Amino acid sequence: MKMKKILFYLLLAAFCLSNAGCSKEDFYIDNNVSNEWNGEGTPTWLEDKQFEITMPWAHESFHPNILWKVYKFTHEDNLLVAINYEKVALDYISGIACYASNGRQVNFDKVEGSFKKNAKLICTNFIGEQGIIPQVCQYELNDCEKLQWLQEDINLLCKETDATDNRFTLRISCGYCSDDVNKYIVLEHLCFDRTKKQSIKTAWFYTPAGQKLDTAPSIKSRNLKFIELGLGFFR
């Protein structure tokens, strides 16, 4: 009986020590302390972390499109920041980097449950209803005040893309094109399909009065402006 008690207390002590070892320190990956963030606005160190994430891709010949979504959340009363990134260029890479309020990197696996429960989006370069909706006036089109119908189609395009989990917008372009006779307005959408790991482009053509064409005209010339994902493009 005495031996059983001794064994019991040894096991209890080992359990306590193992739990004591699971301190907040176990969540940290580095010791790179920056300015403390109070949860308002965005952290002063955010762009530095963003730059660190992109460093492995600096040698690539193609400038990547990078989708950023930055969240704040709490874990055991600790304020944390999660940077969700998706990079599209020569290949597709996605991940989540997590940081404490003072900029120290945290093991995201340790806090993923809390992230799923209370994460709140604080900034993004996402093109869509959750982020940035391009405006007709940004495309340098003539008589923008008469192009409300085009803005409505852009809004609908953003809404429909948001509703699709496996796709996100890389670029929305607008401008003019012409065949041998007529001039048309073009709305062009470039998105990335996460499942197929490929970009998909779709274009719609309109008369200047706003009538959508059933078939694409034989284009002889085109002049489009675009709004796309880019490094540091946060709102």
Short mmCIF file of C-alpha atoms in Angstrom, two decimals:
data_model
loop_
_atom_site.label_atom_id
_atom_site.label_comp_id
_atom_site.label_asym_id
_atom_site.label_seq_id
_atom_site.Cartn_x
_atom_site.Cartn_y
_atom_site.Cartn_z
CA MET A 1 0.00 0.00 0.00
CA LYS A 2 2.82 2.37 0.89
CA MET A 3 4.47 1.72 -2.46
CA LYS A 4 1.20 2.52 -4.25
CA LYS A 5 0.96 5.86 -2.41
CA ILE A 6 4.52 6.72 -3.36
CA LEU A 7 3.83 5.85 -6.98
CA PHE A 8 0.65 7.92 -6.91
CA TYR A 9 2.44 11.01 -5.60
CA LEU A 10 5.26 10.59 -8.10
CA LEU A 11 2.76 10.46 -10.94
CA LEU A 12 0.91 13.48 -9.52
CA ALA A 13 4.16 15.43 -9.25
CA ALA A 14 5.09 14.55 -12.82
CA PHE A 15 1.66 15.69 -14.02
CA CYS A 16 1.97 19.01 -12.20
CA LEU A 17 5.45 19.62 -13.56
CA SER A 18 4.37 18.84 -17.10
CA ASN A 19 1.48 21.29 -16.86
CA ALA A 20 3.67 23.91 -15.25
CA GLY A 21 5.97 23.54 -18.23
CA CYS A 22 3.15 24.48 -20.61
CA SER A 23 3.59 28.14 -19.81
CA LYS A 24 3.05 31.07 -22.13
CA GLU A 25 6.72 30.82 -23.07
CA ASP A 26 6.00 27.58 -24.93
CA PHE A 27 3.88 29.52 -27.39
CA TYR A 28 6.73 31.77 -28.54
CA ILE A 29 8.90 30.96 -31.54
CA ASP A 30 11.29 33.91 -31.24
CA ASN A 31 12.33 36.74 -28.91
CA ASN A 32 11.90 39.60 -31.38
CA VAL A 33 10.05 42.07 -29.19
CA SER A 34 8.63 45.23 -30.82
CA ASN A 35 6.28 47.98 -29.68
CA GLU A 36 3.31 46.81 -27.63
CA TRP A 37 -0.01 47.00 -29.48
CA ASN A 38 -3.18 47.96 -27.61
CA GLY A 39 -5.64 46.46 -30.10
CA GLU A 40 -6.60 49.74 -31.79
CA GLY A 41 -5.86 50.31 -35.48
CA THR A 42 -2.98 48.10 -36.62
CA PRO A 43 0.35 47.23 -34.94
CA THR A 44 3.33 49.44 -35.80
CA TRP A 45 5.33 46.31 -36.57
CA LEU A 46 2.80 44.83 -39.02
CA GLU A 47 4.60 45.82 -42.23
CA ASP A 48 7.90 44.46 -40.88
CA LYS A 49 6.27 41.06 -40.31
CA GLN A 50 4.68 41.22 -43.74
CA PHE A 51 8.11 41.86 -45.24
CA GLU A 52 9.61 38.92 -43.34
CA ILE A 53 6.92 36.62 -44.75
CA THR A 54 7.72 37.67 -48.33
CA MET A 55 11.53 37.42 -48.01
CA PRO A 56 11.74 33.78 -49.23
CA TRP A 57 10.13 34.88 -52.52
CA ALA A 58 12.40 37.87 -53.17
CA HIS A 59 14.50 35.95 -55.71
CA GLU A 60 11.54 35.08 -57.93
CA SER A 61 11.43 36.73 -61.34
CA PHE A 62 7.66 37.25 -61.18
CA HIS A 63 6.22 39.80 -58.77
CA PRO A 64 3.66 37.78 -56.80
CA ASN A 65 0.07 38.65 -56.06
CA ILE A 66 -0.35 38.26 -52.30
CA LEU A 67 -3.69 38.14 -50.54
CA TRP A 68 -3.39 39.42 -46.96
CA LYS A 69 -5.97 39.14 -44.20
CA VAL A 70 -4.93 40.33 -40.75
CA TYR A 71 -6.92 39.33 -37.68
CA LYS A 72 -6.82 40.03 -33.97
CA PHE A 73 -8.01 37.54 -31.38
CA THR A 74 -7.51 36.59 -27.76
CA HIS A 75 -6.14 33.43 -26.20
CA GLU A 76 -6.28 33.10 -22.41
CA ASP A 77 -6.59 36.90 -22.08
CA ASN A 78 -3.60 37.46 -24.38
CA LEU A 79 -4.07 39.70 -27.42
CA LEU A 80 -2.71 38.06 -30.58
CA VAL A 81 -2.42 38.94 -34.27
CA ALA A 82 -2.73 36.42 -37.12
CA ILE A 83 -1.54 37.23 -40.65
CA ASN A 84 -3.22 34.98 -43.21
CA TYR A 85 -1.37 35.08 -46.54
CA GLU A 86 -1.88 33.50 -49.96
CA LYS A 87 0.79 34.01 -52.61
CA VAL A 88 0.19 33.46 -56.33
CA ALA A 89 3.00 33.65 -58.90
CA LEU A 90 5.24 30.78 -59.94
CA ASP A 91 3.43 28.64 -57.40
CA TYR A 92 0.72 28.88 -54.76
CA ILE A 93 1.70 29.18 -51.10
CA SER A 94 -0.61 29.85 -48.16
CA GLY A 95 -0.23 29.98 -44.42
CA ILE A 96 -0.89 31.83 -41.17
CA ALA A 97 1.79 33.59 -39.14
CA CYS A 98 0.82 34.48 -35.57
CA TYR A 99 2.24 37.11 -33.22
CA ALA A 100 1.78 38.38 -29.70
CA SER A 101 0.80 42.00 -29.16
CA ASN A 102 4.49 42.89 -28.73
CA GLY A 103 5.47 41.33 -32.05
CA ARG A 104 6.94 38.05 -30.82
CA GLN A 105 6.03 35.17 -33.10
CA VAL A 106 3.70 32.57 -31.63
CA ASN A 107 3.19 28.92 -32.55
CA PHE A 108 -0.17 29.15 -34.31
CA ASP A 109 -0.95 25.48 -33.69
CA LYS A 110 -1.12 26.26 -29.96
CA VAL A 111 -3.77 28.97 -30.37
CA GLU A 112 -5.69 27.89 -33.47
CA GLY A 113 -8.75 26.94 -31.44
CA SER A 114 -9.03 30.45 -30.00
CA PHE A 115 -8.48 31.96 -33.45
CA LYS A 116 -11.44 30.01 -34.85
CA LYS A 117 -13.64 31.14 -31.96
CA ASN A 118 -13.04 34.90 -31.78
CA ALA A 119 -10.85 36.17 -34.63
CA LYS A 120 -11.82 39.60 -35.99
CA LEU A 121 -10.59 40.97 -39.33
CA ILE A 122 -8.74 44.27 -38.84
CA CYS A 123 -7.26 44.92 -42.31
CA THR A 124 -6.93 43.30 -45.70
CA ASN A 125 -6.09 43.91 -49.35
CA PHE A 126 -8.90 41.54 -50.33
CA ILE A 127 -10.87 42.68 -53.39
CA GLY A 128 -14.51 42.03 -52.59
CA GLU A 129 -17.29 42.87 -50.17
CA GLN A 130 -15.14 41.88 -47.18
CA GLY A 131 -12.38 44.24 -48.26
CA ILE A 132 -12.01 46.63 -51.17
CA ILE A 133 -14.71 47.20 -53.79
CA PRO A 134 -13.25 48.94 -56.87
CA GLN A 135 -15.09 52.08 -57.91
CA VAL A 136 -15.85 53.06 -61.50
CA CYS A 137 -14.17 56.44 -61.02
CA GLN A 138 -10.84 54.67 -60.32
CA TYR A 139 -10.69 53.38 -63.90
CA GLU A 140 -10.51 56.80 -65.61
CA LEU A 141 -13.62 56.13 -67.68
CA ASN A 142 -15.52 58.94 -69.35
CA ASP A 143 -18.74 60.22 -67.76
CA CYS A 144 -18.38 58.10 -64.61
CA GLU A 145 -21.57 59.57 -63.19
CA LYS A 146 -23.49 57.81 -65.98
CA LEU A 147 -21.93 54.40 -65.30
CA GLN A 148 -23.88 53.39 -62.20
CA TRP A 149 -24.95 50.25 -64.05
CA LEU A 150 -21.29 49.27 -64.37
CA GLN A 151 -20.70 49.88 -60.66
CA GLU A 152 -23.64 47.62 -59.88
CA ASP A 153 -22.08 44.84 -61.96
CA ILE A 154 -18.74 45.31 -60.16
CA ASN A 155 -20.52 45.13 -56.80
CA LEU A 156 -22.32 41.94 -57.86
CA LEU A 157 -19.06 40.42 -59.09
CA CYS A 158 -17.43 41.11 -55.71
CA LYS A 159 -20.41 39.62 -53.87
CA GLU A 160 -20.46 36.46 -55.97
CA THR A 161 -16.71 35.91 -55.57
CA ASP A 162 -16.96 36.39 -51.79
CA ALA A 163 -19.58 33.64 -51.68
CA THR A 164 -17.15 31.16 -53.28
CA ASP A 165 -14.76 29.65 -50.73
CA ASN A 166 -12.34 28.22 -53.26
CA ARG A 167 -11.71 31.43 -55.25
CA PHE A 168 -10.45 34.94 -54.63
CA THR A 169 -9.99 37.95 -56.91
CA LEU A 170 -6.56 38.85 -58.24
CA ARG A 171 -7.64 41.72 -60.47
CA ILE A 172 -10.68 43.63 -61.72
CA SER A 173 -10.10 45.64 -64.89
CA CYS A 174 -12.27 48.15 -66.73
CA GLY A 175 -11.73 50.13 -69.89
CA TYR A 176 -12.51 50.43 -73.56
CA CYS A 177 -12.07 48.24 -76.60
CA SER A 178 -13.18 48.50 -80.19
CA ASP A 179 -13.63 46.52 -83.36
CA ASP A 180 -13.58 47.99 -86.85
CA VAL A 181 -16.78 49.96 -86.22
CA ASN A 182 -17.89 50.21 -82.59
CA LYS A 183 -16.46 51.09 -79.20
CA TYR A 184 -17.28 48.98 -76.14
CA ILE A 185 -16.79 49.04 -72.39
CA VAL A 186 -14.99 46.01 -70.94
CA LEU A 187 -15.25 44.53 -67.44
CA GLU A 188 -12.60 41.87 -66.87
CA HIS A 189 -12.21 39.64 -63.83
CA LEU A 190 -9.10 37.61 -62.98
CA CYS A 191 -9.45 35.23 -60.05
CA PHE A 192 -7.47 32.36 -58.55
CA ASP A 193 -9.00 28.95 -57.97
CA ARG A 194 -7.49 27.36 -54.85
CA THR A 195 -8.72 23.89 -55.80
CA LYS A 196 -7.40 23.88 -59.36
CA LYS A 197 -4.34 26.01 -58.43
CA GLN A 198 -4.83 28.18 -61.50
CA SER A 199 -5.96 31.64 -62.56
CA ILE A 200 -9.26 32.10 -64.40
CA LYS A 201 -10.08 35.14 -66.52
CA THR A 202 -13.59 36.20 -67.55
CA ALA A 203 -14.60 39.27 -69.56
CA TRP A 204 -17.90 41.01 -70.26
CA PHE A 205 -18.54 43.55 -73.01
CA TYR A 206 -21.08 46.38 -73.03
CA THR A 207 -22.27 49.06 -75.37
CA PRO A 208 -21.62 52.61 -74.08
CA ALA A 209 -25.30 52.68 -73.04
CA GLY A 210 -24.84 49.65 -70.78
CA GLN A 211 -26.27 46.80 -72.86
CA LYS A 212 -24.33 43.58 -72.23
CA LEU A 213 -23.28 41.69 -75.36
CA ASP A 214 -24.12 38.00 -75.66
CA THR A 215 -20.93 37.29 -77.58
CA ALA A 216 -17.53 38.95 -77.48
CA PRO A 217 -16.78 41.30 -80.39
CA SER A 218 -13.74 40.91 -82.63
CA ILE A 219 -11.39 43.19 -80.72
CA LYS A 220 -8.91 45.29 -82.68
CA SER A 221 -7.72 47.51 -79.85
CA ARG A 222 -8.14 47.76 -76.09
CA ASN A 223 -7.13 50.04 -73.23
CA LEU A 224 -7.80 48.76 -69.71
CA LYS A 225 -6.96 50.00 -66.23
CA PHE A 226 -6.84 47.52 -63.38
CA ILE A 227 -7.00 47.24 -59.61
CA GLU A 228 -5.16 44.23 -58.21
CA LEU A 229 -3.69 42.70 -55.10
CA GLY A 230 -0.33 44.17 -54.21
CA LEU A 231 2.27 44.27 -51.45
CA GLY A 232 1.34 46.65 -48.64
CA PHE A 233 -2.14 47.41 -50.01
CA PHE A 234 -4.07 47.40 -46.72
CA ARG A 235 -7.42 49.00 -45.86
#
